[in-house]
Amino acid sequence: MKKIVAVAFSYAENSMNMRGLTLMDELLFFDGQYDMNDFNMPLCNSNKSDGNVPEGVNKFIKVMRDADILVFAIPEATGHYAAAFKNAMDWLICESKFNSDIAVDGAFYNKPVWVVTFTPVIPAVTPGESYEIGAGGRHFEMTRHLLNEKMGGAVHQEMFVFNDGWQHCRPGNVDWVRDACNEILRAIDFDPGERAPSYSMKDRPVKWLKRYEEWDASWKE
């Protein structure tokens, strides 16, 4: 059996995205369900390519590596992906020592990733129109690019926006998420195949660390 793990990129104690995943769990039976409070990552505050990261980042990486399939619930914030998601990705870059080949040995390289978002608002478009102009999914193209090109995940083209959450994100309302869950189950055996990183600079971490140390020392003279 493939291990499906869900992560809500939110710190809110009453996160709609976490509660939405809880509804999906009734159909997908997640092997793990987390939000950002489980990892307690501080704001990314490192610009040194030494790979040293807080323990919460290492815990997050272990969760990613142990999963076979990932479901990311990424909130929209001011028309973009939420800061918690970007912060987590920034820490992964730091852990990789700023390596441009992070995709090859990254935490979820070549793993199927499904992206969903749960929002309180009424949809801004009529059924059948593109999600790209509707509330909740405006970050999807940016998210796909980041996860695919930089982080090496195999993000599915199909992404799901669940609008009007104050009405529908209620205990037991699994019908609200049923179609998306069925789509994930239909693609459970999806194999992205091997993919090479988009570019390669394997020696960059060593060079960057040397340049960083020289730069930092110049400010202490």
CSV table of C-alpha atoms in Angstrom, one decimal:
chain,number,residue,atom,x,y,z
A,1,MET,CA,0.0,0.0,0.0
A,2,LYS,CA,1.2,3.5,-0.9
A,3,LYS,CA,1.6,5.9,2.0
A,4,ILE,CA,-0.5,9.0,1.5
A,5,VAL,CA,0.4,12.0,3.7
A,6,ALA,CA,-1.4,15.3,3.9
A,7,VAL,CA,0.1,18.7,5.0
A,8,ALA,CA,-1.8,21.9,5.6
A,9,PHE,CA,0.5,24.9,5.2
A,10,SER,CA,-1.2,26.9,8.0
A,11,TYR,CA,-0.4,27.9,11.5
A,12,ALA,CA,-4.0,28.7,12.4
A,13,GLU,CA,-5.4,26.6,15.3
A,14,ASN,CA,-8.8,26.5,13.5
A,15,SER,CA,-7.3,26.2,10.0
A,16,MET,CA,-9.9,25.7,7.3
A,17,ASN,CA,-7.2,23.9,5.2
A,18,MET,CA,-6.5,21.5,8.1
A,19,ARG,CA,-10.2,20.9,8.6
A,20,GLY,CA,-10.7,20.4,4.9
A,21,LEU,CA,-8.0,17.7,4.9
A,22,THR,CA,-9.8,16.1,7.8
A,23,LEU,CA,-12.8,15.7,5.5
A,24,MET,CA,-10.6,14.2,2.8
A,25,ASP,CA,-9.2,11.8,5.3
A,26,GLU,CA,-12.6,10.2,5.7
A,27,LEU,CA,-12.2,9.0,2.0
A,28,LEU,CA,-8.5,8.8,1.5
A,29,PHE,CA,-7.4,7.4,4.9
A,30,PHE,CA,-4.2,9.4,5.2
A,31,ASP,CA,-1.2,7.7,6.8
A,32,GLY,CA,-0.3,11.1,8.3
A,33,GLN,CA,-1.9,14.5,8.5
A,34,TYR,CA,0.0,17.6,9.6
A,35,ASP,CA,-0.1,21.4,9.8
A,36,MET,CA,2.8,23.8,10.4
A,37,ASN,CA,2.3,23.7,14.1
A,38,ASP,CA,3.6,20.1,14.1
A,39,PHE,CA,7.0,21.4,12.9
A,40,ASN,CA,7.3,24.7,14.6
A,41,MET,CA,9.6,26.2,11.9
A,42,PRO,CA,10.7,29.7,12.6
A,43,LEU,CA,10.8,32.4,9.9
A,44,CYS,CA,13.6,31.4,7.6
A,45,ASN,CA,16.6,33.4,8.9
A,46,SER,CA,19.6,31.8,7.3
A,47,ASN,CA,21.6,33.0,4.3
A,48,LYS,CA,24.5,30.6,4.9
A,49,SER,CA,24.8,27.6,2.6
A,50,ASP,CA,26.0,25.2,5.4
A,51,GLY,CA,22.9,23.1,5.5
A,52,ASN,CA,22.2,23.8,9.2
A,53,VAL,CA,18.5,24.0,9.8
A,54,PRO,CA,16.2,23.8,12.9
A,55,GLU,CA,15.0,20.4,14.1
A,56,GLY,CA,11.5,21.2,12.9
A,57,VAL,CA,12.7,21.4,9.4
A,58,ASN,CA,14.4,18.0,9.7
A,59,LYS,CA,11.2,16.6,11.0
A,60,PHE,CA,9.3,18.1,8.1
A,61,ILE,CA,11.8,16.5,5.7
A,62,LYS,CA,11.4,13.1,7.3
A,63,VAL,CA,7.6,13.3,6.8
A,64,MET,CA,8.1,14.1,3.2
A,65,ARG,CA,10.6,11.4,2.6
A,66,ASP,CA,8.5,8.7,4.3
A,67,ALA,CA,5.5,9.4,2.1
A,68,ASP,CA,4.8,7.9,-1.3
A,69,ILE,CA,2.1,10.4,-2.2
A,70,LEU,CA,1.6,13.9,-0.8
A,71,VAL,CA,-1.5,16.1,-0.6
A,72,PHE,CA,-0.6,19.8,0.1
A,73,ALA,CA,-3.4,22.1,1.3
A,74,ILE,CA,-1.9,25.5,0.5
A,75,PRO,CA,-3.9,28.6,1.5
A,76,GLU,CA,-4.1,31.6,-0.8
A,77,ALA,CA,-3.0,34.8,0.8
A,78,THR,CA,-3.2,38.2,-1.0
A,79,GLY,CA,-3.4,36.4,-4.3
A,80,HIS,CA,-0.4,34.3,-3.7
A,81,TYR,CA,0.6,31.1,-1.8
A,82,ALA,CA,0.6,31.6,1.9
A,83,ALA,CA,3.8,32.6,3.7
A,84,ALA,CA,3.9,29.3,5.7
A,85,PHE,CA,4.3,27.4,2.4
A,86,LYS,CA,7.0,29.7,1.1
A,87,ASN,CA,8.8,29.5,4.4
A,88,ALA,CA,8.8,25.7,4.4
A,89,MET,CA,10.2,25.7,0.9
A,90,ASP,CA,12.9,28.3,1.8
A,91,TRP,CA,14.0,26.0,4.6
A,92,LEU,CA,14.3,23.1,2.3
A,93,ILE,CA,16.6,25.2,0.0
A,94,CYS,CA,18.7,26.0,3.1
A,95,GLU,CA,19.0,22.4,4.1
A,96,SER,CA,20.2,21.5,0.6
A,97,LYS,CA,23.0,24.0,1.1
A,98,PHE,CA,21.5,26.2,-1.7
A,99,ASN,CA,22.3,23.3,-4.1
A,100,SER,CA,20.8,23.8,-7.6
A,101,ASP,CA,20.4,20.1,-7.8
A,102,ILE,CA,18.0,20.0,-4.8
A,103,ALA,CA,15.5,18.3,-7.1
A,104,VAL,CA,17.5,15.2,-7.3
A,105,ASP,CA,17.8,14.5,-3.6
A,106,GLY,CA,15.1,16.8,-2.3
A,107,ALA,CA,12.5,15.8,0.3
A,108,PHE,CA,9.8,14.9,-2.2
A,109,TYR,CA,11.8,14.6,-5.5
A,110,ASN,CA,9.7,12.8,-8.1
A,111,LYS,CA,6.9,12.0,-5.7
A,112,PRO,CA,3.3,12.6,-6.8
A,113,VAL,CA,2.0,15.8,-5.2
A,114,TRP,CA,-1.7,16.9,-5.2
A,115,VAL,CA,-2.4,20.6,-4.4
A,116,VAL,CA,-5.7,21.7,-2.9
A,117,THR,CA,-6.9,24.9,-1.2
A,118,PHE,CA,-9.8,25.5,1.0
A,119,THR,CA,-11.2,29.0,1.1
A,120,PRO,CA,-14.1,30.7,3.0
A,121,VAL,CA,-15.2,32.8,0.0
A,122,ILE,CA,-17.8,32.3,-2.6
A,123,PRO,CA,-16.3,31.4,-6.0
A,124,ALA,CA,-15.6,34.4,-8.2
A,125,VAL,CA,-16.3,32.5,-11.4
A,126,THR,CA,-19.1,30.5,-12.8
A,127,PRO,CA,-18.8,26.7,-13.1
A,128,GLY,CA,-16.7,25.6,-16.0
A,129,GLU,CA,-14.5,28.8,-16.1
A,130,SER,CA,-10.8,28.7,-15.2
A,131,TYR,CA,-9.8,28.6,-11.6
A,132,GLU,CA,-7.0,31.0,-12.4
A,133,ILE,CA,-9.2,34.0,-12.1
A,134,GLY,CA,-11.2,32.7,-9.1
A,135,ALA,CA,-10.5,33.2,-5.4
A,136,GLY,CA,-8.4,30.5,-3.8
A,137,GLY,CA,-6.5,29.2,-6.8
A,138,ARG,CA,-4.7,32.3,-8.0
A,139,HIS,CA,-1.4,30.9,-6.7
A,140,PHE,CA,-1.7,27.6,-8.6
A,141,GLU,CA,0.6,28.4,-11.5
A,142,MET,CA,3.3,29.8,-9.3
A,143,THR,CA,2.9,26.8,-6.9
A,144,ARG,CA,3.2,24.3,-9.8
A,145,HIS,CA,6.3,26.0,-11.1
A,146,LEU,CA,8.0,26.1,-7.6
A,147,LEU,CA,7.2,22.5,-6.7
A,148,ASN,CA,8.0,21.1,-10.2
A,149,GLU,CA,11.0,23.1,-11.4
A,150,LYS,CA,12.7,24.0,-8.1
A,151,MET,CA,11.7,21.3,-5.7
A,152,GLY,CA,11.4,18.3,-8.0
A,153,GLY,CA,8.0,17.2,-7.1
A,154,ALA,CA,5.7,15.6,-9.6
A,155,VAL,CA,2.7,17.9,-9.3
A,156,HIS,CA,-0.5,16.8,-10.9
A,157,GLN,CA,-2.0,19.2,-13.4
A,158,GLU,CA,-5.4,18.9,-11.7
A,159,MET,CA,-5.6,21.1,-8.7
A,160,PHE,CA,-8.7,21.6,-6.5
A,161,VAL,CA,-10.2,24.8,-5.1
A,162,PHE,CA,-12.9,24.3,-2.4
A,163,ASN,CA,-14.7,27.6,-2.1
A,164,ASP,CA,-17.4,28.8,0.3
A,165,GLY,CA,-15.8,26.9,3.2
A,166,TRP,CA,-17.8,28.6,5.9
A,167,GLN,CA,-20.9,26.9,4.5
A,168,HIS,CA,-19.4,23.6,3.3
A,169,CYS,CA,-16.4,22.9,5.5
A,170,ARG,CA,-18.5,21.3,8.2
A,171,PRO,CA,-18.0,18.0,10.1
A,172,GLY,CA,-19.1,15.0,8.1
A,173,ASN,CA,-19.6,16.9,4.8
A,174,VAL,CA,-17.4,14.5,2.7
A,175,ASP,CA,-19.5,15.1,-0.4
A,176,TRP,CA,-17.9,18.5,-0.7
A,177,VAL,CA,-14.5,16.8,-1.3
A,178,ARG,CA,-15.6,13.5,-2.8
A,179,ASP,CA,-14.9,14.3,-6.5
A,180,ALA,CA,-11.3,15.4,-5.7
A,181,CYS,CA,-10.7,12.3,-3.5
A,182,ASN,CA,-12.0,10.0,-6.2
A,183,GLU,CA,-9.6,11.7,-8.7
A,184,ILE,CA,-6.7,11.1,-6.4
A,185,LEU,CA,-7.7,7.5,-5.9
A,186,ARG,CA,-8.0,6.9,-9.7
A,187,ALA,CA,-4.4,8.2,-10.1
A,188,ILE,CA,-3.0,6.4,-7.1
A,189,ASP,CA,-0.6,4.4,-9.3
A,190,PHE,CA,0.7,7.4,-11.2
A,191,ASP,CA,4.4,7.0,-12.0
A,192,PRO,CA,6.1,10.2,-13.1
A,193,GLY,CA,9.2,8.3,-14.2
A,194,GLU,CA,12.7,9.6,-13.7
A,195,ARG,CA,13.3,13.3,-14.4
A,196,ALA,CA,16.5,15.2,-14.5
A,197,PRO,CA,16.9,18.5,-12.8
A,198,SER,CA,16.3,21.5,-15.0
A,199,TYR,CA,19.9,22.6,-14.5
A,200,SER,CA,23.0,21.4,-12.7
A,201,MET,CA,25.6,23.1,-10.5
A,202,LYS,CA,26.8,20.4,-8.2
A,203,ASP,CA,29.8,22.4,-6.9
A,204,ARG,CA,27.8,25.5,-6.1
A,205,PRO,CA,27.3,24.8,-2.3
A,206,VAL,CA,31.1,24.7,-1.7
A,207,LYS,CA,31.7,27.8,-3.7
A,208,TRP,CA,28.8,29.7,-2.1
A,209,LEU,CA,30.0,28.8,1.4
A,210,LYS,CA,33.5,30.0,0.7
A,211,ARG,CA,32.2,33.3,-0.8
A,212,TYR,CA,29.8,33.7,2.1
A,213,GLU,CA,32.6,33.3,4.7
A,214,GLU,CA,34.8,35.8,2.9
A,215,TRP,CA,31.9,38.3,2.6
A,216,ASP,CA,30.8,37.8,6.3
A,217,ALA,CA,34.4,38.3,7.5
A,218,SER,CA,34.7,41.6,5.6
A,219,TRP,CA,32.0,43.0,7.8
A,220,LYS,CA,33.9,42.0,11.0
A,221,GLU,CA,37.2,43.5,10.1
